[in-house]
């Protein structure tokens, strides 16, 4: 069905056009008409036509101005101008407004019908495009919550690489490198600051998660997790690493309005804790601040900055350098740890050069803390007397450069131990996996089989295998099988069926396809070339 609007000040022209259209298209069209510029604008708003056949010269508002006005509210209409007014400037202006054709009266019936069919074809294209856009939007409505939950999981549980986060950012169109977390908690009722029946409420709200997400996003441009117990984690990206007082108050006001709306629509009681702005890899700290703030206040909305959640530091203490230092140690980033350690040591000697004992104590504190992190990562065996000479070294150090060297060496060693432990474990896993694959590739083995054999999860095995070998499991085992098949083709008289079975394929046709894909020729052709 196509809705067609005819705009002309001559009744005989309107009747003529209607007759031709109804004769040609019958029940496939719906027609309405107008005779003045104003009435055609009003008709377009009410009728919302697919196609508009417009005259230029009409009483009141002319056709060009009418098209321009209609376009503001109904940009999807396909316009055709049919006019006795033959002036190049009008035609040129009409075309600039997206009119698909400019016909001159009197109009030849054949030309008229060709133009109308052309307009209908354009309407079909626009409808198909809109349908595809809606289909994509529908898919995004399904996929986006999964992606957002994945990003939240990675941020909170530190289970990510830089590439992982960058991929999430690209897909979800997130550009900032900073943000803060909100902890949205809920229950059936609030008694003495505590929410009751959190589990029952979370089960009930599972059926309303879409409505929950829509309400949250109407107040904050955010990334939202799934329901975790009676909590939802909300990540709000920020362009800067600090917010001023007015910005904090605005966030709290928005959160209060959000909670009021949730309380009214979700038949539950909600509370929100808000953490401080952090880098993406420190969002777990922000989330913990948000949770801690809720335990220290009974309010419905609590910001960590209002109750001083977390440690406080003197004004110029380089918290960012300290964070970078220990993050680098935990990741086994030796170069990053050394750089951050030098920066922190510079701050100590520049700010407190006359306080040698304090600098020595801080140096020892950081070394012990870095080594503890390394032990937690499984880097080495803890020995009670492994630090027996630390105090004597610290006390006997006579200048800051010697102290710096000891400081840097120890932090470098701690991060290197973490890196070596990770690499050794990965290498051990990969070596065992390769041995198993080499001994069994002629059988029908899967990634799950190999993972079970070396006693790690398939997900983790797949990840470390790709990092170590540069290819995924399927490509690796395919390469082994094809190399073995080439050897058998070159050096034996085995039949193609025998070779197929020998290298782990049960279907000769499938084997032939894989061989040709990898080698470039079929097994038979390869045999003939040898």
PDB file of N, CA, C and O in Angstrom, residues 2-7 13-33 51-53 80 82 109 111-120:
ATOM      1  N   UNK A   2       0.567   2.170  -0.919  1.00  0.00           N
ATOM      2  CA  UNK A   2       1.303   3.433  -1.008  1.00  0.00           C
ATOM      3  C   UNK A   2       0.327   4.579  -0.767  1.00  0.00           C
ATOM      4  O   UNK A   2      -0.743   4.646  -1.386  1.00  0.00           O
ATOM      5  N   UNK A   3       0.671   5.484   0.133  1.00  0.00           N
ATOM      6  CA  UNK A   3      -0.138   6.669   0.382  1.00  0.00           C
ATOM      7  C   UNK A   3       0.381   7.795  -0.507  1.00  0.00           C
ATOM      8  O   UNK A   3       1.555   8.180  -0.408  1.00  0.00           O
ATOM      9  N   UNK A   4      -0.518   8.313  -1.374  1.00  0.00           N
ATOM     10  CA  UNK A   4      -0.118   9.330  -2.352  1.00  0.00           C
ATOM     11  C   UNK A   4      -0.901  10.612  -2.092  1.00  0.00           C
ATOM     12  O   UNK A   4      -2.136  10.589  -1.984  1.00  0.00           O
ATOM     13  N   UNK A   5      -0.191  11.719  -2.017  1.00  0.00           N
ATOM     14  CA  UNK A   5      -0.800  13.040  -1.827  1.00  0.00           C
ATOM     15  C   UNK A   5      -0.649  13.841  -3.120  1.00  0.00           C
ATOM     16  O   UNK A   5       0.461  13.942  -3.667  1.00  0.00           O
ATOM     17  N   UNK A   6      -1.765  14.386  -3.597  1.00  0.00           N
ATOM     18  CA  UNK A   6      -1.744  15.218  -4.804  1.00  0.00           C
ATOM     19  C   UNK A   6      -2.033  16.655  -4.390  1.00  0.00           C
ATOM     20  O   UNK A   6      -3.050  16.939  -3.756  1.00  0.00           O
ATOM     21  N   UNK A   7      -1.135  17.571  -4.764  1.00  0.00           N
ATOM     22  CA  UNK A   7      -1.293  18.978  -4.401  1.00  0.00           C
ATOM     23  C   UNK A   7      -1.320  19.819  -5.674  1.00  0.00           C
ATOM     24  O   UNK A   7      -0.301  19.932  -6.367  1.00  0.00           O
ATOM     25  N   UNK A  13      -7.080  18.828 -12.832  1.00  0.00           N
ATOM     26  CA  UNK A  13      -5.778  18.141 -12.805  1.00  0.00           C
ATOM     27  C   UNK A  13      -5.781  17.068 -11.723  1.00  0.00           C
ATOM     28  O   UNK A  13      -5.323  15.927 -11.937  1.00  0.00           O
ATOM     29  N   UNK A  14      -6.305  17.411 -10.549  1.00  0.00           N
ATOM     30  CA  UNK A  14      -6.372  16.430  -9.450  1.00  0.00           C
ATOM     31  C   UNK A  14      -7.199  15.224  -9.863  1.00  0.00           C
ATOM     32  O   UNK A  14      -6.795  14.071  -9.680  1.00  0.00           O
ATOM     33  N   UNK A  15      -8.377  15.491 -10.486  1.00  0.00           N
ATOM     34  CA  UNK A  15      -9.248  14.386 -10.904  1.00  0.00           C
ATOM     35  C   UNK A  15      -8.564  13.519 -11.949  1.00  0.00           C
ATOM     36  O   UNK A  15      -8.695  12.286 -11.936  1.00  0.00           O
ATOM     37  N   UNK A  16      -7.849  14.153 -12.868  1.00  0.00           N
ATOM     38  CA  UNK A  16      -7.151  13.413 -13.927  1.00  0.00           C
ATOM     39  C   UNK A  16      -6.079  12.500 -13.333  1.00  0.00           C
ATOM     40  O   UNK A  16      -5.982  11.313 -13.691  1.00  0.00           O
ATOM     41  N   UNK A  17      -5.273  13.056 -12.416  1.00  0.00           N
ATOM     42  CA  UNK A  17      -4.215  12.259 -11.793  1.00  0.00           C
ATOM     43  C   UNK A  17      -4.818  11.091 -10.979  1.00  0.00           C
ATOM     44  O   UNK A  17      -4.327   9.961 -11.025  1.00  0.00           O
ATOM     45  N   UNK A  18      -5.900  11.375 -10.231  1.00  0.00           N
ATOM     46  CA  UNK A  18      -6.534  10.325  -9.426  1.00  0.00           C
ATOM     47  C   UNK A  18      -7.051   9.205 -10.314  1.00  0.00           C
ATOM     48  O   UNK A  18      -6.883   8.012 -10.001  1.00  0.00           O
ATOM     49  N   UNK A  19      -7.681   9.569 -11.413  1.00  0.00           N
ATOM     50  CA  UNK A  19      -8.243   8.563 -12.329  1.00  0.00           C
ATOM     51  C   UNK A  19      -7.143   7.647 -12.864  1.00  0.00           C
ATOM     52  O   UNK A  19      -7.280   6.419 -12.848  1.00  0.00           O
ATOM     53  N   UNK A  20      -6.030   8.252 -13.336  1.00  0.00           N
ATOM     54  CA  UNK A  20      -4.946   7.443 -13.899  1.00  0.00           C
ATOM     55  C   UNK A  20      -4.327   6.529 -12.837  1.00  0.00           C
ATOM     56  O   UNK A  20      -4.047   5.347 -13.091  1.00  0.00           O
ATOM     57  N   UNK A  21      -4.144   7.059 -11.652  1.00  0.00           N
ATOM     58  CA  UNK A  21      -3.507   6.270 -10.588  1.00  0.00           C
ATOM     59  C   UNK A  21      -4.398   5.118 -10.137  1.00  0.00           C
ATOM     60  O   UNK A  21      -3.935   3.975  -9.966  1.00  0.00           O
ATOM     61  N   UNK A  22      -5.694   5.401  -9.925  1.00  0.00           N
ATOM     62  CA  UNK A  22      -6.601   4.353  -9.456  1.00  0.00           C
ATOM     63  C   UNK A  22      -6.819   3.297 -10.519  1.00  0.00           C
ATOM     64  O   UNK A  22      -6.968   2.103 -10.212  1.00  0.00           O
ATOM     65  N   UNK A  23      -6.852   3.720 -11.783  1.00  0.00           N
ATOM     66  CA  UNK A  23      -6.997   2.762 -12.880  1.00  0.00           C
ATOM     67  C   UNK A  23      -5.780   1.841 -12.955  1.00  0.00           C
ATOM     68  O   UNK A  23      -5.896   0.644 -13.205  1.00  0.00           O
ATOM     69  N   UNK A  24      -4.598   2.391 -12.710  1.00  0.00           N
ATOM     70  CA  UNK A  24      -3.358   1.626 -12.841  1.00  0.00           C
ATOM     71  C   UNK A  24      -3.052   0.771 -11.599  1.00  0.00           C
ATOM     72  O   UNK A  24      -2.633  -0.378 -11.711  1.00  0.00           O
ATOM     73  N   UNK A  25      -3.304   1.327 -10.406  1.00  0.00           N
ATOM     74  CA  UNK A  25      -2.832   0.651  -9.190  1.00  0.00           C
ATOM     75  C   UNK A  25      -3.953   0.145  -8.283  1.00  0.00           C
ATOM     76  O   UNK A  25      -3.688  -0.611  -7.339  1.00  0.00           O
ATOM     77  N   UNK A  26      -5.178   0.538  -8.538  1.00  0.00           N
ATOM     78  CA  UNK A  26      -6.319   0.001  -7.810  1.00  0.00           C
ATOM     79  C   UNK A  26      -6.202   0.142  -6.300  1.00  0.00           C
ATOM     80  O   UNK A  26      -5.946   1.230  -5.767  1.00  0.00           O
ATOM     81  N   UNK A  27      -6.406  -0.994  -5.605  1.00  0.00           N
ATOM     82  CA  UNK A  27      -6.420  -0.984  -4.133  1.00  0.00           C
ATOM     83  C   UNK A  27      -5.033  -0.868  -3.514  1.00  0.00           C
ATOM     84  O   UNK A  27      -4.903  -0.844  -2.280  1.00  0.00           O
ATOM     85  N   UNK A  28      -3.995  -0.802  -4.329  1.00  0.00           N
ATOM     86  CA  UNK A  28      -2.630  -0.706  -3.791  1.00  0.00           C
ATOM     87  C   UNK A  28      -2.248   0.717  -3.403  1.00  0.00           C
ATOM     88  O   UNK A  28      -1.120   0.952  -2.944  1.00  0.00           O
ATOM     89  N   UNK A  29      -3.171   1.649  -3.611  1.00  0.00           N
ATOM     90  CA  UNK A  29      -2.862   3.036  -3.260  1.00  0.00           C
ATOM     91  C   UNK A  29      -3.994   3.655  -2.455  1.00  0.00           C
ATOM     92  O   UNK A  29      -5.142   3.205  -2.503  1.00  0.00           O
ATOM     93  N   UNK A  30      -3.643   4.702  -1.715  1.00  0.00           N
ATOM     94  CA  UNK A  30      -4.601   5.524  -0.980  1.00  0.00           C
ATOM     95  C   UNK A  30      -4.268   6.968  -1.331  1.00  0.00           C
ATOM     96  O   UNK A  30      -3.103   7.376  -1.216  1.00  0.00           O
ATOM     97  N   UNK A  31      -5.240   7.729  -1.766  1.00  0.00           N
ATOM     98  CA  UNK A  31      -4.989   9.084  -2.277  1.00  0.00           C
ATOM     99  C   UNK A  31      -5.749  10.115  -1.464  1.00  0.00           C
ATOM    100  O   UNK A  31      -6.929   9.923  -1.144  1.00  0.00           O
ATOM    101  N   UNK A  32      -5.056  11.226  -1.148  1.00  0.00           N
ATOM    102  CA  UNK A  32      -5.709  12.408  -0.596  1.00  0.00           C
ATOM    103  C   UNK A  32      -5.159  13.627  -1.307  1.00  0.00           C
ATOM    104  O   UNK A  32      -4.023  13.601  -1.827  1.00  0.00           O
ATOM    105  N   UNK A  33      -5.953  14.717  -1.320  1.00  0.00           N
ATOM    106  CA  UNK A  33      -5.587  15.872  -2.140  1.00  0.00           C
ATOM    107  C   UNK A  33      -5.676  17.175  -1.370  1.00  0.00           C
ATOM    108  O   UNK A  33      -6.343  17.265  -0.330  1.00  0.00           O
ATOM    109  N   UNK A  51       4.330   9.298  -1.045  1.00  0.00           N
ATOM    110  CA  UNK A  51       4.663  10.022  -2.273  1.00  0.00           C
ATOM    111  C   UNK A  51       3.820  11.287  -2.331  1.00  0.00           C
ATOM    112  O   UNK A  51       2.622  11.266  -2.013  1.00  0.00           O
ATOM    113  N   UNK A  52       4.449  12.397  -2.738  1.00  0.00           N
ATOM    114  CA  UNK A  52       3.732  13.662  -2.893  1.00  0.00           C
ATOM    115  C   UNK A  52       3.929  14.171  -4.319  1.00  0.00           C
ATOM    116  O   UNK A  52       5.066  14.350  -4.767  1.00  0.00           O
ATOM    117  N   UNK A  53       2.795  14.368  -5.052  1.00  0.00           N
ATOM    118  CA  UNK A  53       2.833  14.964  -6.388  1.00  0.00           C
ATOM    119  C   UNK A  53       2.464  16.431  -6.218  1.00  0.00           C
ATOM    120  O   UNK A  53       1.325  16.757  -5.891  1.00  0.00           O
ATOM    121  N   UNK A  80       7.547  14.443  -6.136  1.00  0.00           N
ATOM    122  CA  UNK A  80       7.602  14.643  -7.583  1.00  0.00           C
ATOM    123  C   UNK A  80       6.914  15.976  -7.862  1.00  0.00           C
ATOM    124  O   UNK A  80       5.779  16.194  -7.414  1.00  0.00           O
ATOM    125  N   UNK A  82       5.111  18.478 -10.474  1.00  0.00           N
ATOM    126  CA  UNK A  82       4.432  18.490 -11.785  1.00  0.00           C
ATOM    127  C   UNK A  82       3.850  19.883 -11.957  1.00  0.00           C
ATOM    128  O   UNK A  82       2.908  20.268 -11.253  1.00  0.00           O
ATOM    129  N   UNK A 109       0.863  10.461 -20.262  1.00  0.00           N
ATOM    130  CA  UNK A 109       0.454   9.390 -19.342  1.00  0.00           C
ATOM    131  C   UNK A 109       1.593   8.400 -19.098  1.00  0.00           C
ATOM    132  O   UNK A 109       1.848   7.991 -17.963  1.00  0.00           O
ATOM    133  N   UNK A 111       4.841   8.823 -19.366  1.00  0.00           N
ATOM    134  CA  UNK A 111       5.884   9.434 -18.564  1.00  0.00           C
ATOM    135  C   UNK A 111       5.432   9.578 -17.120  1.00  0.00           C
ATOM    136  O   UNK A 111       6.202   9.348 -16.163  1.00  0.00           O
ATOM    137  N   UNK A 112       4.155   9.922 -16.922  1.00  0.00           N
ATOM    138  CA  UNK A 112       3.599  10.079 -15.586  1.00  0.00           C
ATOM    139  C   UNK A 112       3.690   8.762 -14.805  1.00  0.00           C
ATOM    140  O   UNK A 112       4.133   8.731 -13.655  1.00  0.00           O
ATOM    141  N   UNK A 113       3.266   7.658 -15.462  1.00  0.00           N
ATOM    142  CA  UNK A 113       3.286   6.359 -14.791  1.00  0.00           C
ATOM    143  C   UNK A 113       4.714   5.895 -14.501  1.00  0.00           C
ATOM    144  O   UNK A 113       5.000   5.302 -13.453  1.00  0.00           O
ATOM    145  N   UNK A 114       5.628   6.152 -15.424  1.00  0.00           N
ATOM    146  CA  UNK A 114       7.038   5.790 -15.186  1.00  0.00           C
ATOM    147  C   UNK A 114       7.585   6.510 -13.961  1.00  0.00           C
ATOM    148  O   UNK A 114       8.313   5.936 -13.142  1.00  0.00           O
ATOM    149  N   UNK A 115       7.209   7.790 -13.829  1.00  0.00           N
ATOM    150  CA  UNK A 115       7.702   8.580 -12.699  1.00  0.00           C
ATOM    151  C   UNK A 115       7.104   8.100 -11.380  1.00  0.00           C
ATOM    152  O   UNK A 115       7.802   8.004 -10.356  1.00  0.00           O
ATOM    153  N   UNK A 116       5.801   7.776 -11.397  1.00  0.00           N
ATOM    154  CA  UNK A 116       5.155   7.283 -10.177  1.00  0.00           C
ATOM    155  C   UNK A 116       5.773   5.945  -9.756  1.00  0.00           C
ATOM    156  O   UNK A 116       6.034   5.694  -8.568  1.00  0.00           O
ATOM    157  N   UNK A 117       6.032   5.058 -10.742  1.00  0.00           N
ATOM    158  CA  UNK A 117       6.668   3.765 -10.412  1.00  0.00           C
ATOM    159  C   UNK A 117       8.082   3.983  -9.857  1.00  0.00           C
ATOM    160  O   UNK A 117       8.531   3.268  -8.960  1.00  0.00           O
ATOM    161  N   UNK A 118       8.758   4.978 -10.425  1.00  0.00           N
ATOM    162  CA  UNK A 118      10.089   5.324  -9.921  1.00  0.00           C
ATOM    163  C   UNK A 118       9.998   5.779  -8.456  1.00  0.00           C
ATOM    164  O   UNK A 118      10.816   5.396  -7.611  1.00  0.00           O
ATOM    165  N   UNK A 119       8.970   6.579  -8.156  1.00  0.00           N
ATOM    166  CA  UNK A 119       8.767   7.048  -6.781  1.00  0.00           C
ATOM    167  C   UNK A 119       8.430   5.871  -5.865  1.00  0.00           C
ATOM    168  O   UNK A 119       8.921   5.785  -4.726  1.00  0.00           O
ATOM    169  N   UNK A 120       7.593   4.941  -6.347  1.00  0.00           N
ATOM    170  CA  UNK A 120       7.239   3.760  -5.550  1.00  0.00           C
ATOM    171  C   UNK A 120       8.472   2.901  -5.265  1.00  0.00           C
ATOM    172  O   UNK A 120       8.636   2.364  -4.160  1.00  0.00           O
TER     173      UNK A 120
END
